[in-house]
mmCIF file of C-alpha atoms in Angstrom:
data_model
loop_
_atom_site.group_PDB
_atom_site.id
_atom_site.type_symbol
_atom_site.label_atom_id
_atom_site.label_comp_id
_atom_site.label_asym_id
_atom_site.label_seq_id
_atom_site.Cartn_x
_atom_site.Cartn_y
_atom_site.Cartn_z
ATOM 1 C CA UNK A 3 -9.398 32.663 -2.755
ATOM 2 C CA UNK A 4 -8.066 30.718 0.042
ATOM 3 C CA UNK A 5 -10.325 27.820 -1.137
ATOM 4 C CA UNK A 6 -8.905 27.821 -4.414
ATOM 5 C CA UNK A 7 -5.100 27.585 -3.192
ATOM 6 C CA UNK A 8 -6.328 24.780 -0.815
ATOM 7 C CA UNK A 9 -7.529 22.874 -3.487
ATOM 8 C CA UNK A 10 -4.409 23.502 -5.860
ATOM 9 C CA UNK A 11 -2.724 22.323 -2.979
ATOM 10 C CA UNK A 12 -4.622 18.957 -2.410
ATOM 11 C CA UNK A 13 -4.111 18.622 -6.201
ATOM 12 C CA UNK A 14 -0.102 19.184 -6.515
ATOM 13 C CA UNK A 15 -0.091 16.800 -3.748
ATOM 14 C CA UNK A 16 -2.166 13.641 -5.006
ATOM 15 C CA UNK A 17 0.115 14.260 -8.313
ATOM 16 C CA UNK A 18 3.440 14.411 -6.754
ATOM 17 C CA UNK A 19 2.106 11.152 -4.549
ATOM 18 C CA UNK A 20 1.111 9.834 -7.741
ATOM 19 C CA UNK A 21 4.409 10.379 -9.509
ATOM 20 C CA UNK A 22 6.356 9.067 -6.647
ATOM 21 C CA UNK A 23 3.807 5.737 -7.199
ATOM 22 C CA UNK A 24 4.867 5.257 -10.168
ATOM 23 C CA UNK A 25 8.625 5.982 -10.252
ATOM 24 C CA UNK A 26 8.455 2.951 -7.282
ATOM 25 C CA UNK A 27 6.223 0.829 -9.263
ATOM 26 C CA UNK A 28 9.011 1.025 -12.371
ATOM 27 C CA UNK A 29 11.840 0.471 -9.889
ATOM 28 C CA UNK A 30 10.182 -2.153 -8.610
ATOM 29 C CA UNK A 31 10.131 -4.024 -11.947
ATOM 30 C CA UNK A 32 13.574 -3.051 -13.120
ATOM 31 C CA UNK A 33 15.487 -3.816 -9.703
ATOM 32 C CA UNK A 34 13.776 -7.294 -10.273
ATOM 33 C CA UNK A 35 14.356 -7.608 -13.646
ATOM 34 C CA UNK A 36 17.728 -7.216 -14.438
ATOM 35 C CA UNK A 37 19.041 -6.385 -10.859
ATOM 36 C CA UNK A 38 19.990 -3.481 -8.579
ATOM 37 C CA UNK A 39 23.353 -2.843 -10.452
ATOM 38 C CA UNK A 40 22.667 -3.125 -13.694
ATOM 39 C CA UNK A 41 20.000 -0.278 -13.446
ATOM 40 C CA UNK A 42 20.376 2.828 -13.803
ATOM 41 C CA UNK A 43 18.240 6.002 -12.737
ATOM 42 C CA UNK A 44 17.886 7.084 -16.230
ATOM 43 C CA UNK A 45 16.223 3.909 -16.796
ATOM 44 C CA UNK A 46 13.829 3.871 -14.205
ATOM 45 C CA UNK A 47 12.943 7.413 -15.014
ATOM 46 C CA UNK A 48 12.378 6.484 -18.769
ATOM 47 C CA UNK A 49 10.232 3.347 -17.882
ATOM 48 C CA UNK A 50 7.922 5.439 -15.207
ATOM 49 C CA UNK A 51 7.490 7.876 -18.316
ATOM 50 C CA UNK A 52 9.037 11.249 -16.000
ATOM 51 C CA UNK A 53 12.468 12.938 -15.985
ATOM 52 C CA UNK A 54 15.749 11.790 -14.330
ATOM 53 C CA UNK A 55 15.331 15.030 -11.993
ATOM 54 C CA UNK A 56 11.908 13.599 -11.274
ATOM 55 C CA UNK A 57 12.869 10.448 -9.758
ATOM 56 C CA UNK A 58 15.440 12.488 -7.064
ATOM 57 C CA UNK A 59 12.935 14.343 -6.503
ATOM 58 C CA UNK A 60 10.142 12.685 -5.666
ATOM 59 C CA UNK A 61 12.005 9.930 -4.028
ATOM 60 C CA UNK A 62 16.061 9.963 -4.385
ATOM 61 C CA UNK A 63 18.707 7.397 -5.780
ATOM 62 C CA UNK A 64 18.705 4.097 -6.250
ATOM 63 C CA UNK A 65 18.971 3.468 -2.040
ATOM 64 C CA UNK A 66 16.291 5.606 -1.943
ATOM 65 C CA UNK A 67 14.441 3.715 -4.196
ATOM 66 C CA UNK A 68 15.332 0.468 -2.477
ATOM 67 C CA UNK A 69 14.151 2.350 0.923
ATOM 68 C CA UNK A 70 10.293 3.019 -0.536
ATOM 69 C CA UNK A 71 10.392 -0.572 -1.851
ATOM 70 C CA UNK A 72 10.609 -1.761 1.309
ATOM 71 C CA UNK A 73 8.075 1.046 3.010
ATOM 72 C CA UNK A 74 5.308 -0.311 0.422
ATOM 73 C CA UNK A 75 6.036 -3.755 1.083
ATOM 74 C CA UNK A 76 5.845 -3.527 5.399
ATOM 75 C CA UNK A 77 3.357 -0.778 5.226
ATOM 76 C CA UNK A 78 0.907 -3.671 3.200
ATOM 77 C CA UNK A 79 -2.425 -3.678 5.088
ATOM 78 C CA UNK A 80 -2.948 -6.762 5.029
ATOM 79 C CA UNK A 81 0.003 -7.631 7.513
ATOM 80 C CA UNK A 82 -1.866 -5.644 10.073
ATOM 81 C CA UNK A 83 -4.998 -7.629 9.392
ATOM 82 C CA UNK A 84 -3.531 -10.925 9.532
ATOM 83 C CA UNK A 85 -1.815 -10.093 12.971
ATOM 84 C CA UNK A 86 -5.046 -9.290 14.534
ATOM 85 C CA UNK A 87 -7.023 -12.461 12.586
ATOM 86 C CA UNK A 88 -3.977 -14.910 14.709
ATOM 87 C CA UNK A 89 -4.260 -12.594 18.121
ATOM 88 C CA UNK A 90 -7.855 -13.586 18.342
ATOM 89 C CA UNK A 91 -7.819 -17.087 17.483
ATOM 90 C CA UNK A 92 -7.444 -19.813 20.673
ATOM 91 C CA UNK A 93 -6.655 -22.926 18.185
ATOM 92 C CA UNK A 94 -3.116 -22.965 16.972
ATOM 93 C CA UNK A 95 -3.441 -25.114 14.482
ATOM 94 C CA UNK A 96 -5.634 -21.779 13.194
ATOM 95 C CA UNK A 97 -2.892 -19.726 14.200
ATOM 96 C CA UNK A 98 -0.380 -21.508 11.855
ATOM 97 C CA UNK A 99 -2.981 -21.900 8.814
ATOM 98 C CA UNK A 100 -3.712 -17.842 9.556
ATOM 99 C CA UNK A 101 -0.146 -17.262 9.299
ATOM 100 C CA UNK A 102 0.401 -19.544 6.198
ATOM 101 C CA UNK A 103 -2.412 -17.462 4.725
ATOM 102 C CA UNK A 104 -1.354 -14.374 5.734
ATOM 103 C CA UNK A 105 2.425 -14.329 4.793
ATOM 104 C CA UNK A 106 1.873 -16.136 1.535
ATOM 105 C CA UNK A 107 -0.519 -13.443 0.464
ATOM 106 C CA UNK A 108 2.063 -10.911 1.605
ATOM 107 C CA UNK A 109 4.691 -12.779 -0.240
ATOM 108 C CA UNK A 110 2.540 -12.992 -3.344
ATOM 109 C CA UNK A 111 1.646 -9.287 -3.620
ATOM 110 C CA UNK A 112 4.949 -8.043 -2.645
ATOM 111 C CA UNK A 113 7.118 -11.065 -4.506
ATOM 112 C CA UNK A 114 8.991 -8.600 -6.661
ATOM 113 C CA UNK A 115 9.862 -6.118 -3.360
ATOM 114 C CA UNK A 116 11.051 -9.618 -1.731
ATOM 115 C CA UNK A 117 13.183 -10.757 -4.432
ATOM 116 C CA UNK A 118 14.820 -7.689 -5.071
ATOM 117 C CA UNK A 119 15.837 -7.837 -1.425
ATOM 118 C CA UNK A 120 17.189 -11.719 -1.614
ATOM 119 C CA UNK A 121 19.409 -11.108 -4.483
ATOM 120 C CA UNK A 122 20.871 -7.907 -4.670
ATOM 121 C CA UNK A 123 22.322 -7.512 -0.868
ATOM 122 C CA UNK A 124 25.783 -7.644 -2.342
ATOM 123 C CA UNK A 125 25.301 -5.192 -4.541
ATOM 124 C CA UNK A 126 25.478 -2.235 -2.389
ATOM 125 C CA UNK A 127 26.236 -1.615 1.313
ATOM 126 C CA UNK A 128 23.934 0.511 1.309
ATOM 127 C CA UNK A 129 20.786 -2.359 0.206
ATOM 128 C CA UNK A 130 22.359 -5.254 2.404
ATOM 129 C CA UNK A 131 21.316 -2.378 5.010
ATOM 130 C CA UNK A 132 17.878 -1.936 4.601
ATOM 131 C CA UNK A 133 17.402 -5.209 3.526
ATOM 132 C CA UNK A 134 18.432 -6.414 7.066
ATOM 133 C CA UNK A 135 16.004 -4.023 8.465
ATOM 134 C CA UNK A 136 13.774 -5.225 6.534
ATOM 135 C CA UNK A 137 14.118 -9.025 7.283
ATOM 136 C CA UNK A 138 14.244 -7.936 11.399
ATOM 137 C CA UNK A 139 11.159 -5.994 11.473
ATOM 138 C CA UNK A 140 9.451 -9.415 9.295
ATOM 139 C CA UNK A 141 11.166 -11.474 12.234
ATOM 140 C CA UNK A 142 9.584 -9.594 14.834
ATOM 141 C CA UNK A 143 5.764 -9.363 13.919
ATOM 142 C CA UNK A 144 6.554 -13.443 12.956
ATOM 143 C CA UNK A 145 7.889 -13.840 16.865
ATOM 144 C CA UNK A 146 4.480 -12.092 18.040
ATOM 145 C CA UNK A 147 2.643 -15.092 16.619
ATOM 146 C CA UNK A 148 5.685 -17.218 18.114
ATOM 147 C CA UNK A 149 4.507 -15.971 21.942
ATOM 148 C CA UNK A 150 1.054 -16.035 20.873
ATOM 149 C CA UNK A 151 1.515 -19.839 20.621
ATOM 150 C CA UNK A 152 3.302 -19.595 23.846
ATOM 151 C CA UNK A 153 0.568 -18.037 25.683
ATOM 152 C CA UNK A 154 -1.991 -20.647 24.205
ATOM 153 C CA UNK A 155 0.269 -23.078 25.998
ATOM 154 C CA UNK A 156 0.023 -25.313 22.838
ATOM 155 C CA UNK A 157 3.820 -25.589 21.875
ATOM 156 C CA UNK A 158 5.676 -28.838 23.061
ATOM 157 C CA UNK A 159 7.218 -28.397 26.457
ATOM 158 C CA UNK A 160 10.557 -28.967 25.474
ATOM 159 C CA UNK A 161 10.456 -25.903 23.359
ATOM 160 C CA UNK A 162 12.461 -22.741 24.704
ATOM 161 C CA UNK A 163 10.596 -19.547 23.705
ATOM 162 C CA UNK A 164 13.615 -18.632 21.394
ATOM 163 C CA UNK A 165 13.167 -22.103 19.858
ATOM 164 C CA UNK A 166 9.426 -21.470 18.896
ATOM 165 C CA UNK A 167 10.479 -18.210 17.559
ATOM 166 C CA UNK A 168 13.381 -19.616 15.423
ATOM 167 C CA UNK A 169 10.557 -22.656 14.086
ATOM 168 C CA UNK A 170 8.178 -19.644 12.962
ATOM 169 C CA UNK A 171 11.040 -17.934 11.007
ATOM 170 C CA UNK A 172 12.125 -21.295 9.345
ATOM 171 C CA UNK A 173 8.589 -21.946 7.924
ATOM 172 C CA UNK A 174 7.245 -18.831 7.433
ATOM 173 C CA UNK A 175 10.438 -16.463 6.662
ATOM 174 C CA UNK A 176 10.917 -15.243 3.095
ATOM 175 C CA UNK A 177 13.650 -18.358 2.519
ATOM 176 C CA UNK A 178 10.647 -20.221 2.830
ATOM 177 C CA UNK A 179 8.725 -19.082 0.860
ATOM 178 C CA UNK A 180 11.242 -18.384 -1.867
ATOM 179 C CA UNK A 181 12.287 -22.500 -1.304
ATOM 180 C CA UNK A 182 8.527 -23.758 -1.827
ATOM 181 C CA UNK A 183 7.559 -21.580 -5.109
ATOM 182 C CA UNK A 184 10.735 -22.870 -6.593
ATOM 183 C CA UNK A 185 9.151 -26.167 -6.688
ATOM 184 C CA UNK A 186 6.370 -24.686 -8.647
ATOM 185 C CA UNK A 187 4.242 -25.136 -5.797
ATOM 186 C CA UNK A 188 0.792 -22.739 -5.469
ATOM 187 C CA UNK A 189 0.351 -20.371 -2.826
ATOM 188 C CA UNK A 190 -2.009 -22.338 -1.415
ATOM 189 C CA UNK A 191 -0.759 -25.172 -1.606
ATOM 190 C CA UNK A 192 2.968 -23.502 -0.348
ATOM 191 C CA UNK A 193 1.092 -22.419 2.944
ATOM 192 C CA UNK A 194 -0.899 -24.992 3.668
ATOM 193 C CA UNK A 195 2.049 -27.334 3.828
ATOM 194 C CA UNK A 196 4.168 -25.171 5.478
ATOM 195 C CA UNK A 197 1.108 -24.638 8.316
ATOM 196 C CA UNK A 198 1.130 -28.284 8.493
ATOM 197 C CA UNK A 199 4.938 -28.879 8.961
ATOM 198 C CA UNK A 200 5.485 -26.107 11.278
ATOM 199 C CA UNK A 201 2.451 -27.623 13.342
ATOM 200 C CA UNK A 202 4.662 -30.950 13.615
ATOM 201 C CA UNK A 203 7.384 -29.431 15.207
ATOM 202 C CA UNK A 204 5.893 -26.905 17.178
ATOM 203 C CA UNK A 205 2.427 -28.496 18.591
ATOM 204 C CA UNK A 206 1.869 -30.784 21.454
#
């Protein structure tokens, strides 16, 4: 008997994940859409298919939506990966292609999460927030490839460690990347040229 509640348990709980999944997903596509204000919970809950009730409670209001947007996008694996590719690698101009790579497949997966972020901070206190926490905690894994460069020794002498770290965010922050695919520029093509510029200011 036990068993069977355990189960029922594991089941409710991979369907209210599930749920919560895709109330973010349709969020997600609606915030970037047609904006953060002009969206409205009922809305979201008709385009993930649930009930308005639904959406509170599996996840909350729209700040609360914003919130889980944000979780998905810094939670992606693949930042993680990246981080530990760069920590291992001794040639920085591997380093800065690694981190071209990296954030530009970040920025590609997550482009919608990103965007939603860069134009909607106005909209509500409450999103220019978490959208600032957002933007430091992608400033500080980008400054632990910034002192990883340091501790190569391969930055240019004249370079103060706050001035590496400020280089790193100009090339590889989200303003970046936003600036380069408005040219209509691939994502490959986006982060090998910004690997390559950011090498010729950083690199001895």
């Amino acid at each position: 008997m036990a068993t069977t509640r355990r189960y029922s348990s594991v089941v409710r709980d991979r369907q209210a994940e599930s749920t919560r999944q895709e109330v973010v997903a349709a969020a997600t596509r609606l915030f970037a859409g047609q904006g953060y204000a002009r969206t409205s919970v009922a809305e979201i809950a008709a385009a993930a298919g649930v009930a308005v009730n639904t959406v509170y409670s599996s996840v909350g209001g729209k700040p609360d939506l914003i919130r889980a947007i944000i979780e998905t996008s810094t939670g992606d694996g693949e930042i993680t990966d990246s981080l530990d590719r760069i920590g291992q690698l001794t040639d920085p101009h591997e380093v800065l292609a690694e981190l071209g790579r990296g954030t530009g497949d970040v920025s590609r997966r997550r482009w919608d999460g990103m965007s939603i972020l860069l134009d909607n901070r106005r909209a509500d206190p409450a999103v220019d927030e978490l959208a600032e926490q957002a933007m430091r905690v992608y400033r500080q894994r980008l400054d632990l490839v910034a002192d990883h460069l340091v501790e190569l020794g391969a930055v240019r002498p004249e370079l103060s460690s706050d001035a590496v770290s400020e280089i790193i965010a100009f090339y590889f922050g989200a303003a970046a990347w936003r600036s380069v695919r408005a040219l209509g520029w691939s994502w490959q093509r986006a982060a090998g040229w910004l690997a390559e510029q950011a090498g010729a200011a950083l690199l001895r």
